[in-house]
PDB file of C-alpha atoms in Angstrom:
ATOM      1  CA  UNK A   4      46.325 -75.574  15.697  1.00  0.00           C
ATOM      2  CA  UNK A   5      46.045 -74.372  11.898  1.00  0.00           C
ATOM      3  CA  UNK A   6      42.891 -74.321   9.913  1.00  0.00           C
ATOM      4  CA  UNK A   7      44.318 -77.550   7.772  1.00  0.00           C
ATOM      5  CA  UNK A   8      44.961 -79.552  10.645  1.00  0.00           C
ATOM      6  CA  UNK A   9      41.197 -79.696  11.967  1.00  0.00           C
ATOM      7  CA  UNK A  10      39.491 -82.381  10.528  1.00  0.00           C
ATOM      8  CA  UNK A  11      35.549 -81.476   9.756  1.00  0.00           C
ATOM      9  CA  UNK A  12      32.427 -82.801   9.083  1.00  0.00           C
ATOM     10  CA  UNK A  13      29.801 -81.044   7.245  1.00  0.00           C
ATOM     11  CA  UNK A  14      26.728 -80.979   9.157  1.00  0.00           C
ATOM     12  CA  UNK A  15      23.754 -79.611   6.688  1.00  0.00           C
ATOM     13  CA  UNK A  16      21.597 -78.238   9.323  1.00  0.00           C
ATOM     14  CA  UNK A  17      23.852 -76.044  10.850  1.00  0.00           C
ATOM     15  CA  UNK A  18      24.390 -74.213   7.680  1.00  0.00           C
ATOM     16  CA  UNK A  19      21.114 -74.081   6.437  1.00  0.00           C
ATOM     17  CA  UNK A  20      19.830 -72.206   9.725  1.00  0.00           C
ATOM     18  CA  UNK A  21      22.714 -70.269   9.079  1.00  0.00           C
ATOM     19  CA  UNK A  22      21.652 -69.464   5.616  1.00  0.00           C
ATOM     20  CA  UNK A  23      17.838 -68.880   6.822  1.00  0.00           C
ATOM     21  CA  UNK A  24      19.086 -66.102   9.367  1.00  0.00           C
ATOM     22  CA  UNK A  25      21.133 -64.493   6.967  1.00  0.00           C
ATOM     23  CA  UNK A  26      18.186 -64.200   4.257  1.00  0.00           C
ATOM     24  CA  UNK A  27      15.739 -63.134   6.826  1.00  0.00           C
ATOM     25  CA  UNK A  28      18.019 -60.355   8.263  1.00  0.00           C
ATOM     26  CA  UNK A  29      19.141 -59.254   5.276  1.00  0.00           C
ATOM     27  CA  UNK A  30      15.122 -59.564   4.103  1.00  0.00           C
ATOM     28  CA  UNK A  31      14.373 -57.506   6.968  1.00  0.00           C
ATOM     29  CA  UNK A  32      16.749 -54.608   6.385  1.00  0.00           C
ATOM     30  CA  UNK A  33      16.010 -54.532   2.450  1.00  0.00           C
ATOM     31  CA  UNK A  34      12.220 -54.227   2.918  1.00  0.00           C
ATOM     32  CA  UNK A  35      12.781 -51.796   5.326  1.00  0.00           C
ATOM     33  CA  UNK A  36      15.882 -49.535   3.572  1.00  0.00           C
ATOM     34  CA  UNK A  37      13.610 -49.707   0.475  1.00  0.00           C
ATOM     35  CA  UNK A  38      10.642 -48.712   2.109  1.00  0.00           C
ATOM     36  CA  UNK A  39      12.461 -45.780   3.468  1.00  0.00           C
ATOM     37  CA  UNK A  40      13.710 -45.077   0.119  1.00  0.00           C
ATOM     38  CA  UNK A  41      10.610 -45.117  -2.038  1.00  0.00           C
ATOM     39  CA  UNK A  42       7.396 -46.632  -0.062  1.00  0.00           C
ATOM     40  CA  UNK A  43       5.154 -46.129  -3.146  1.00  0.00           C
ATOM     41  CA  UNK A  44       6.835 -48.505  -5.271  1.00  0.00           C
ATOM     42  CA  UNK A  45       7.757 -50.942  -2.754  1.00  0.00           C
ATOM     43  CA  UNK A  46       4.139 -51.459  -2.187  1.00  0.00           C
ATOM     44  CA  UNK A  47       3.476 -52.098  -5.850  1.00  0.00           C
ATOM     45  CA  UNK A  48       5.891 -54.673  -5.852  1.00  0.00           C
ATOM     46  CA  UNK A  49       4.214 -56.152  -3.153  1.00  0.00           C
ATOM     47  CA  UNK A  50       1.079 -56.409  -4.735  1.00  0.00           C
ATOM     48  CA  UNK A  51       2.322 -59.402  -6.766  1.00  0.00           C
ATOM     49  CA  UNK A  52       2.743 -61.297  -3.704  1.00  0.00           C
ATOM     50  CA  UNK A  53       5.890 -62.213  -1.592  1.00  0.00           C
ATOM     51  CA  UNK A  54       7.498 -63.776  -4.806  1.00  0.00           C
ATOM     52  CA  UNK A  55       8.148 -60.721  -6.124  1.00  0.00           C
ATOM     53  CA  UNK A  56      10.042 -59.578  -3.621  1.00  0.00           C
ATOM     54  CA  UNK A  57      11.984 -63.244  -2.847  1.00  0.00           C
ATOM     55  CA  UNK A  58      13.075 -62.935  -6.664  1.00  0.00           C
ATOM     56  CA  UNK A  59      14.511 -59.583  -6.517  1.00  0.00           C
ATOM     57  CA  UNK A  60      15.954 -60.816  -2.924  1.00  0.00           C
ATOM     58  CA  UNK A  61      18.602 -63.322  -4.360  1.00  0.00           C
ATOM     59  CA  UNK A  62      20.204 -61.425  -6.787  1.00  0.00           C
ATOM     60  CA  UNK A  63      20.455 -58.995  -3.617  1.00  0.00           C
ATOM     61  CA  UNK A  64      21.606 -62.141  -1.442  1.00  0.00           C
ATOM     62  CA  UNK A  65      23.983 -63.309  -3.774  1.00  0.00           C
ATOM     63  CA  UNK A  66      25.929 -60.097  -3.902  1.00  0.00           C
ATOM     64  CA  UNK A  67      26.002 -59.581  -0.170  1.00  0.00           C
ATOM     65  CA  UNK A  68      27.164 -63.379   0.475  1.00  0.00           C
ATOM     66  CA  UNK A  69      29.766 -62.734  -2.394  1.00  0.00           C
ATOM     67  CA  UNK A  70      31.334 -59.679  -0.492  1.00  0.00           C
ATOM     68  CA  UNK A  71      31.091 -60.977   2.575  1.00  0.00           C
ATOM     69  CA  UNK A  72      32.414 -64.615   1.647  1.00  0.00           C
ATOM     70  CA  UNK A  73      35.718 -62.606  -0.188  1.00  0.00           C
ATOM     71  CA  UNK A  74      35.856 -60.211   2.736  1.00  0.00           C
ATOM     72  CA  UNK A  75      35.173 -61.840   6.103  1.00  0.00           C
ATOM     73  CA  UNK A  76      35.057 -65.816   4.826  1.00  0.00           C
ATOM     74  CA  UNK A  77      32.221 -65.891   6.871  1.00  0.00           C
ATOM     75  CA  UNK A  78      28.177 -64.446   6.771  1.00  0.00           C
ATOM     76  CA  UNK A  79      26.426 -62.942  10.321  1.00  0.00           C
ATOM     77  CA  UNK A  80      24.552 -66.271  10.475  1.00  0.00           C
ATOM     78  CA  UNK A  81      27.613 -68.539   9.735  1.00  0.00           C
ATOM     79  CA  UNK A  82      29.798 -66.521  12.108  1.00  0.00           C
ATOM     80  CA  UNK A  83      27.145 -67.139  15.075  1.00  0.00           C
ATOM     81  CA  UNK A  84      27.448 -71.065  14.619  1.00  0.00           C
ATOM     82  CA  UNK A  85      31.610 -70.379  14.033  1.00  0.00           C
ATOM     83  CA  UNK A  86      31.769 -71.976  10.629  1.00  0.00           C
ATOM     84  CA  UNK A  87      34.323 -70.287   8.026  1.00  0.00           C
ATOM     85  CA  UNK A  88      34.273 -70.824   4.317  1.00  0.00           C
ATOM     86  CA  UNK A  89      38.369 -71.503   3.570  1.00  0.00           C
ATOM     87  CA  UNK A  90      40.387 -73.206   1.315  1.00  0.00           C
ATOM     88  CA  UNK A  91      41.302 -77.108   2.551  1.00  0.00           C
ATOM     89  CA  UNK A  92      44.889 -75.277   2.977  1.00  0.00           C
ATOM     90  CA  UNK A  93      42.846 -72.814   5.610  1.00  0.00           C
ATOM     91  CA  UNK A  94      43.566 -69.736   3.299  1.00  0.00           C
ATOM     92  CA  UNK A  95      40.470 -67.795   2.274  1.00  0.00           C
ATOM     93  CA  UNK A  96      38.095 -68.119  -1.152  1.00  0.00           C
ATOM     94  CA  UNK A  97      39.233 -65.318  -3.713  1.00  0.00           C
ATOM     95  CA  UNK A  98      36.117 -62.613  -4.809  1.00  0.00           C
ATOM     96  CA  UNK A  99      35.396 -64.386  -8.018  1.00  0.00           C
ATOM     97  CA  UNK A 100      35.472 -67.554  -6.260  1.00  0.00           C
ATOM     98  CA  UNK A 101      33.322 -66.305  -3.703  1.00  0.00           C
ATOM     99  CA  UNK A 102      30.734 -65.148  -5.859  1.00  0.00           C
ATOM    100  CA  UNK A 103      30.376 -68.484  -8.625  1.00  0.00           C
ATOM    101  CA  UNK A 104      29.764 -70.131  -4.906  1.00  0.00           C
ATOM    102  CA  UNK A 105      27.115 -67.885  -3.958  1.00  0.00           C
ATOM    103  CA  UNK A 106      25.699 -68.456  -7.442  1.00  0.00           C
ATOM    104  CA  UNK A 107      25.761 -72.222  -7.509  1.00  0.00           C
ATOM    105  CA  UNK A 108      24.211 -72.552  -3.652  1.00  0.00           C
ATOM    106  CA  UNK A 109      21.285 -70.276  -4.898  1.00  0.00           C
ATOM    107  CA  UNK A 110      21.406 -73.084  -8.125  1.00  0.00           C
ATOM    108  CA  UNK A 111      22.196 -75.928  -6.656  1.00  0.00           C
ATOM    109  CA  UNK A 112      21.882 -76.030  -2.534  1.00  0.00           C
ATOM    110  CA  UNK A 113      18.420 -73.721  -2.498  1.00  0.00           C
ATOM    111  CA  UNK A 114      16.959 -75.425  -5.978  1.00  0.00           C
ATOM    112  CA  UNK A 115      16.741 -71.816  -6.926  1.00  0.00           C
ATOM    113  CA  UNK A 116      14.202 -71.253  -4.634  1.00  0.00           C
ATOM    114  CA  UNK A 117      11.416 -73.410  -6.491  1.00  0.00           C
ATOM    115  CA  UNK A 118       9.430 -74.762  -3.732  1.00  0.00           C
ATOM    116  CA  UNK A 119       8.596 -78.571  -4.006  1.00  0.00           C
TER     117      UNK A 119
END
């Protein structure tokens, strides 16, 4: 069966636990990788609160979900619930396409990560 034939229906849920596992994995191994790197100044940061760190985490984020949306069509999180990001024709996003979408969830999907 190819990719075009299989009719789908988005289900929101699934992708935004999807989305939460990816940012608190790749959360996880940033705090960690830059606390390896230079502890000192992570802790600074972290004196102005989590914020600081959840602002300078999406620009991170939207990098990573660029290369692996271009490279893989898929994240970790969306590749443990099997979902694939792919043309309607089934063939994958190109990099700059990848990367606008990563931009525009952050913008539009996460409300650019104002809390309500």
């Amino acid at each position: 069966m190819d990719v075009a034939d299989v009719k789908t229906t988005p289900i929101p849920w699934r992708r935004y636990f999807a989305r939460t596992f990816d940012y608190i994995i790749h959360l996880t191994l940033f705090i960690l990788v830059w606390a390896l790197i230079d502890y000192e100044k992570m802790m600074r940061v972290m004196d102005y609160g989590s914020a600081a760190i959840d602002f300078i985490m999406v620009f991170v984020w939207i990098l990573f979900e660029g290369i692996y949306m271009a490279t893989f069509r898929t994240t970790p999180g969306k590749k443990l619930i099997n979902i694939q990001i792919v043309h309607p024709d089934g063939s994958p996003i190109g990099r700059y396409e990848s990367f606008v979408r990563a931009r525009m969830v952050w913008f539009r999907g996460m409300g650019i990560g104002i809390m309500i």
